[in-house]
Amino acid sequence: MAPKWGGDKINELDIQGVGMTSQRTRDRLIDRLQDKGIVNSDVLRVMRLVPRHLFVDEAMASRSYEDASFPIGHGQTISQPFIVARMTELIMQSESLENVLEVGTGSGYQAAVLGGLVKNLHTVEVVTELHRNARDLLYKLGYRNIRTHLGDGSWGWEEAAPYDAIMVTAAPDEIPSALIQQLKIGGRMIIPVGAQNSEQKLQVVTRNNETNYSVENHESVIFVPLVGG
Ligand code: SAM
């Protein structure tokens, strides 16, 4: 059994839940993820626990356990649960991840999932209001292993580097070299790459040594652009 990290107030908050947030509704989402090919039992266990309805706009709460992405304001989206599960599964290939960076906090949902699986998570968001909302919600849910930061994450987050793994949840045209530099040797980065309005590919980048990295292509995806850089 993997170690249990953050989110120790989840159950307390969830008592306030209404019908749509019931464990059965969440279990159905997990069944759907398994049907679509997600097999990592730690990822499924954590996603069964994280209350996604608290990360979406109240008007969307009744649909929050559908396998769909939703707007979260500022032209941004909370990712589809299948993509969250898939990217998390791709990052969780090592036994235990001590220090991880997420670029693109958004609603904080992906951070909450990672926060239940890795020892320390740093997450960077460029939109002030999204950063504040996610920071406050993650704190309320009891995550003490997640550090939220405001800034342009295409430069990574130097202060806490190097990272065992990096997950980027917005798409650059090309892999930002600052992010590769902040990966430990042997570390992995999951990142959607490709121009807007063209095909983006989910890529797994492995840093082989100081100067060399390799790239594996996975499925096609649609992400909002990574701005700045
Ligand atoms: N991980 C998020 C979640 O679980 O809700 C979904 C992320 S949303 C698809 C992409 C996010 O990346 C947006 O919140 C956007 O503002 C943010 N973003 C875009 N460019 C960024 C940058 N250079 N640095 C940090 N965040 C960025």
PDB file of C-alpha atoms in Angstrom, residues 10-170:
ATOM      1  CA  ILE A  10     -11.533  15.495   3.066  1.00  0.00           C
ATOM      2  CA  ASN A  11     -13.986  13.342   4.993  1.00  0.00           C
ATOM      3  CA  GLU A  12     -14.917  16.148   7.406  1.00  0.00           C
ATOM      4  CA  LEU A  13     -15.801  18.498   4.534  1.00  0.00           C
ATOM      5  CA  ASP A  14     -17.542  15.843   2.571  1.00  0.00           C
ATOM      6  CA  ILE A  15     -20.100  15.261   5.321  1.00  0.00           C
ATOM      7  CA  GLN A  16     -21.709  18.458   4.029  1.00  0.00           C
ATOM      8  CA  GLY A  17     -22.175  16.738   0.667  1.00  0.00           C
ATOM      9  CA  VAL A  18     -25.512  16.286  -1.016  1.00  0.00           C
ATOM     10  CA  GLY A  19     -26.755  13.341  -3.113  1.00  0.00           C
ATOM     11  CA  MET A  20     -24.635  14.040  -6.159  1.00  0.00           C
ATOM     12  CA  THR A  21     -21.453  13.882  -4.109  1.00  0.00           C
ATOM     13  CA  SER A  22     -22.224  10.469  -2.667  1.00  0.00           C
ATOM     14  CA  GLN A  23     -19.553   7.820  -2.675  1.00  0.00           C
ATOM     15  CA  ARG A  24     -21.659   5.832  -5.156  1.00  0.00           C
ATOM     16  CA  THR A  25     -21.510   8.660  -7.720  1.00  0.00           C
ATOM     17  CA  ARG A  26     -17.740   8.804  -7.327  1.00  0.00           C
ATOM     18  CA  ASP A  27     -17.446   5.040  -7.543  1.00  0.00           C
ATOM     19  CA  ARG A  28     -19.256   5.145 -10.907  1.00  0.00           C
ATOM     20  CA  LEU A  29     -16.625   7.569 -12.222  1.00  0.00           C
ATOM     21  CA  ILE A  30     -13.893   5.215 -11.060  1.00  0.00           C
ATOM     22  CA  ASP A  31     -15.629   2.302 -12.859  1.00  0.00           C
ATOM     23  CA  ARG A  32     -15.659   4.415 -16.022  1.00  0.00           C
ATOM     24  CA  LEU A  33     -11.935   5.195 -15.696  1.00  0.00           C
ATOM     25  CA  GLN A  34     -11.209   1.477 -15.307  1.00  0.00           C
ATOM     26  CA  ASP A  35     -13.336   0.717 -18.381  1.00  0.00           C
ATOM     27  CA  LYS A  36     -11.216   3.234 -20.307  1.00  0.00           C
ATOM     28  CA  GLY A  37      -8.016   1.453 -19.300  1.00  0.00           C
ATOM     29  CA  ILE A  38      -6.730   3.080 -16.092  1.00  0.00           C
ATOM     30  CA  VAL A  39      -5.118   0.282 -14.071  1.00  0.00           C
ATOM     31  CA  ASN A  40      -2.927   1.915 -11.396  1.00  0.00           C
ATOM     32  CA  SER A  41      -4.701   1.040  -8.142  1.00  0.00           C
ATOM     33  CA  ASP A  42      -3.135   3.925  -6.175  1.00  0.00           C
ATOM     34  CA  VAL A  43      -4.363   6.448  -8.744  1.00  0.00           C
ATOM     35  CA  LEU A  44      -7.865   4.932  -8.663  1.00  0.00           C
ATOM     36  CA  ARG A  45      -7.879   4.849  -4.849  1.00  0.00           C
ATOM     37  CA  VAL A  46      -6.976   8.545  -4.562  1.00  0.00           C
ATOM     38  CA  MET A  47      -9.396   9.655  -7.299  1.00  0.00           C
ATOM     39  CA  ARG A  48     -12.182   7.799  -5.507  1.00  0.00           C
ATOM     40  CA  LEU A  49     -11.531  10.041  -2.489  1.00  0.00           C
ATOM     41  CA  VAL A  50     -10.969  13.509  -3.964  1.00  0.00           C
ATOM     42  CA  PRO A  51     -14.261  15.502  -3.949  1.00  0.00           C
ATOM     43  CA  ARG A  52     -14.219  16.904  -7.511  1.00  0.00           C
ATOM     44  CA  HIS A  53     -17.503  18.759  -6.926  1.00  0.00           C
ATOM     45  CA  LEU A  54     -15.615  21.201  -4.661  1.00  0.00           C
ATOM     46  CA  PHE A  55     -13.187  22.092  -7.485  1.00  0.00           C
ATOM     47  CA  VAL A  56     -15.821  23.066 -10.076  1.00  0.00           C
ATOM     48  CA  ASP A  57     -18.156  26.034 -10.209  1.00  0.00           C
ATOM     49  CA  GLU A  58     -21.265  25.475  -8.045  1.00  0.00           C
ATOM     50  CA  ALA A  59     -23.471  25.638 -11.141  1.00  0.00           C
ATOM     51  CA  MET A  60     -21.574  22.607 -12.523  1.00  0.00           C
ATOM     52  CA  ALA A  61     -21.474  20.616  -9.269  1.00  0.00           C
ATOM     53  CA  SER A  62     -24.259  18.226 -10.299  1.00  0.00           C
ATOM     54  CA  ARG A  63     -22.183  17.196 -13.342  1.00  0.00           C
ATOM     55  CA  SER A  64     -18.822  17.113 -11.606  1.00  0.00           C
ATOM     56  CA  TYR A  65     -18.479  13.303 -11.662  1.00  0.00           C
ATOM     57  CA  GLU A  66     -19.003  13.102 -15.412  1.00  0.00           C
ATOM     58  CA  ASP A  67     -15.837  12.284 -17.329  1.00  0.00           C
ATOM     59  CA  ALA A  68     -15.709  15.776 -18.824  1.00  0.00           C
ATOM     60  CA  SER A  69     -13.741  19.003 -18.571  1.00  0.00           C
ATOM     61  CA  PHE A  70     -15.551  22.159 -17.389  1.00  0.00           C
ATOM     62  CA  PRO A  71     -14.835  25.895 -17.488  1.00  0.00           C
ATOM     63  CA  ILE A  72     -13.333  27.348 -14.290  1.00  0.00           C
ATOM     64  CA  GLY A  73     -13.302  31.015 -15.411  1.00  0.00           C
ATOM     65  CA  HIS A  74     -10.560  33.128 -17.020  1.00  0.00           C
ATOM     66  CA  GLY A  75     -10.905  31.012 -20.182  1.00  0.00           C
ATOM     67  CA  GLN A  76      -9.434  28.006 -18.325  1.00  0.00           C
ATOM     68  CA  THR A  77     -10.714  24.499 -17.624  1.00  0.00           C
ATOM     69  CA  ILE A  78     -10.574  21.718 -15.052  1.00  0.00           C
ATOM     70  CA  SER A  79      -9.217  18.707 -16.950  1.00  0.00           C
ATOM     71  CA  GLN A  80     -11.303  15.643 -17.788  1.00  0.00           C
ATOM     72  CA  PRO A  81     -10.886  12.946 -15.062  1.00  0.00           C
ATOM     73  CA  PHE A  82      -9.637  10.390 -17.618  1.00  0.00           C
ATOM     74  CA  ILE A  83      -6.799  12.748 -18.633  1.00  0.00           C
ATOM     75  CA  VAL A  84      -6.007  13.467 -14.963  1.00  0.00           C
ATOM     76  CA  ALA A  85      -5.880   9.718 -14.301  1.00  0.00           C
ATOM     77  CA  ARG A  86      -3.821   8.997 -17.410  1.00  0.00           C
ATOM     78  CA  MET A  87      -1.241  11.720 -16.722  1.00  0.00           C
ATOM     79  CA  THR A  88      -1.012  10.683 -13.072  1.00  0.00           C
ATOM     80  CA  GLU A  89      -0.564   7.056 -14.064  1.00  0.00           C
ATOM     81  CA  LEU A  90       2.239   8.064 -16.460  1.00  0.00           C
ATOM     82  CA  ILE A  91       4.006  10.034 -13.742  1.00  0.00           C
ATOM     83  CA  MET A  92       3.634   7.372 -11.038  1.00  0.00           C
ATOM     84  CA  GLN A  93       6.093   4.931 -12.582  1.00  0.00           C
ATOM     85  CA  SER A  94       8.661   5.166  -9.784  1.00  0.00           C
ATOM     86  CA  GLU A  95       8.152   3.581  -6.360  1.00  0.00           C
ATOM     87  CA  SER A  96       7.818   6.845  -4.489  1.00  0.00           C
ATOM     88  CA  LEU A  97       8.066  10.445  -5.648  1.00  0.00           C
ATOM     89  CA  GLU A  98       9.482  12.848  -3.067  1.00  0.00           C
ATOM     90  CA  ASN A  99       9.483  16.189  -4.860  1.00  0.00           C
ATOM     91  CA  VAL A 100       7.121  16.943  -7.740  1.00  0.00           C
ATOM     92  CA  LEU A 101       6.200  20.089  -9.709  1.00  0.00           C
ATOM     93  CA  GLU A 102       2.875  20.763 -11.419  1.00  0.00           C
ATOM     94  CA  VAL A 103       2.641  23.670 -13.884  1.00  0.00           C
ATOM     95  CA  GLY A 104      -0.926  24.984 -14.255  1.00  0.00           C
ATOM     96  CA  THR A 105      -2.729  24.660 -10.888  1.00  0.00           C
ATOM     97  CA  GLY A 106      -6.089  25.731 -12.367  1.00  0.00           C
ATOM     98  CA  SER A 107      -8.833  24.493 -10.036  1.00  0.00           C
ATOM     99  CA  GLY A 108      -6.354  22.528  -7.894  1.00  0.00           C
ATOM    100  CA  TYR A 109      -8.017  19.164  -8.672  1.00  0.00           C
ATOM    101  CA  GLN A 110      -4.981  17.559 -10.341  1.00  0.00           C
ATOM    102  CA  ALA A 111      -2.848  18.921  -7.480  1.00  0.00           C
ATOM    103  CA  ALA A 112      -5.168  17.251  -4.940  1.00  0.00           C
ATOM    104  CA  VAL A 113      -4.847  13.927  -6.769  1.00  0.00           C
ATOM    105  CA  LEU A 114      -1.041  14.227  -6.871  1.00  0.00           C
ATOM    106  CA  GLY A 115      -1.003  15.447  -3.259  1.00  0.00           C
ATOM    107  CA  GLY A 116      -2.501  12.120  -2.207  1.00  0.00           C
ATOM    108  CA  LEU A 117       0.291  10.207  -3.938  1.00  0.00           C
ATOM    109  CA  VAL A 118       3.585  12.108  -3.659  1.00  0.00           C
ATOM    110  CA  LYS A 119       5.491  13.383  -0.647  1.00  0.00           C
ATOM    111  CA  ASN A 120       5.834  17.067  -1.642  1.00  0.00           C
ATOM    112  CA  LEU A 121       4.091  18.866  -4.461  1.00  0.00           C
ATOM    113  CA  HIS A 122       4.811  22.374  -5.757  1.00  0.00           C
ATOM    114  CA  THR A 123       2.205  23.775  -8.116  1.00  0.00           C
ATOM    115  CA  VAL A 124       2.441  27.036 -10.093  1.00  0.00           C
ATOM    116  CA  GLU A 125      -0.433  29.052 -11.579  1.00  0.00           C
ATOM    117  CA  VAL A 126      -0.194  32.252 -13.608  1.00  0.00           C
ATOM    118  CA  VAL A 127      -3.762  33.581 -12.998  1.00  0.00           C
ATOM    119  CA  THR A 128      -3.958  35.259  -9.580  1.00  0.00           C
ATOM    120  CA  GLU A 129      -7.587  34.409  -8.796  1.00  0.00           C
ATOM    121  CA  LEU A 130      -7.234  30.748  -9.762  1.00  0.00           C
ATOM    122  CA  HIS A 131      -4.054  30.520  -7.666  1.00  0.00           C
ATOM    123  CA  ARG A 132      -5.836  32.006  -4.602  1.00  0.00           C
ATOM    124  CA  ASN A 133      -8.936  29.839  -4.930  1.00  0.00           C
ATOM    125  CA  ALA A 134      -6.928  26.632  -5.323  1.00  0.00           C
ATOM    126  CA  ARG A 135      -4.576  27.566  -2.468  1.00  0.00           C
ATOM    127  CA  ASP A 136      -7.500  28.180  -0.079  1.00  0.00           C
ATOM    128  CA  LEU A 137      -9.419  25.041  -1.071  1.00  0.00           C
ATOM    129  CA  LEU A 138      -6.391  22.734  -0.843  1.00  0.00           C
ATOM    130  CA  TYR A 139      -5.639  24.153   2.609  1.00  0.00           C
ATOM    131  CA  LYS A 140      -9.260  23.640   3.723  1.00  0.00           C
ATOM    132  CA  LEU A 141      -9.123  20.029   2.547  1.00  0.00           C
ATOM    133  CA  GLY A 142      -6.120  19.439   4.795  1.00  0.00           C
ATOM    134  CA  TYR A 143      -3.293  19.192   2.254  1.00  0.00           C
ATOM    135  CA  ARG A 144      -0.100  20.242   4.031  1.00  0.00           C
ATOM    136  CA  ASN A 145       2.274  18.705   1.488  1.00  0.00           C
ATOM    137  CA  ILE A 146       1.190  21.007  -1.379  1.00  0.00           C
ATOM    138  CA  ARG A 147       2.848  24.408  -1.883  1.00  0.00           C
ATOM    139  CA  THR A 148       0.963  26.683  -4.282  1.00  0.00           C
ATOM    140  CA  HIS A 149       2.843  29.445  -6.113  1.00  0.00           C
ATOM    141  CA  LEU A 150       1.830  32.363  -8.334  1.00  0.00           C
ATOM    142  CA  GLY A 151       4.001  32.841 -11.403  1.00  0.00           C
ATOM    143  CA  ASP A 152       4.901  31.866 -14.934  1.00  0.00           C
ATOM    144  CA  GLY A 153       5.518  28.146 -14.650  1.00  0.00           C
ATOM    145  CA  SER A 154       7.087  27.889 -18.095  1.00  0.00           C
ATOM    146  CA  TRP A 155      10.240  28.802 -16.134  1.00  0.00           C
ATOM    147  CA  GLY A 156       9.459  26.048 -13.641  1.00  0.00           C
ATOM    148  CA  TRP A 157       9.910  26.796  -9.933  1.00  0.00           C
ATOM    149  CA  GLU A 158      13.624  27.095  -9.368  1.00  0.00           C
ATOM    150  CA  GLU A 159      13.595  27.418  -5.547  1.00  0.00           C
ATOM    151  CA  ALA A 160      12.425  23.854  -4.985  1.00  0.00           C
ATOM    152  CA  ALA A 161      14.257  22.175  -7.934  1.00  0.00           C
ATOM    153  CA  PRO A 162      15.391  19.566  -8.836  1.00  0.00           C
ATOM    154  CA  TYR A 163      12.229  17.471  -9.156  1.00  0.00           C
ATOM    155  CA  ASP A 164      11.681  13.718  -9.401  1.00  0.00           C
ATOM    156  CA  ALA A 165       8.818  14.465 -11.769  1.00  0.00           C
ATOM    157  CA  ILE A 166       7.070  17.406 -13.444  1.00  0.00           C
ATOM    158  CA  MET A 167       3.506  17.504 -14.788  1.00  0.00           C
ATOM    159  CA  VAL A 168       2.458  20.316 -17.125  1.00  0.00           C
ATOM    160  CA  THR A 169      -1.287  20.808 -17.607  1.00  0.00           C
ATOM    161  CA  ALA A 170      -1.222  23.466 -20.351  1.00  0.00           C
TER     162      ALA A 170
END
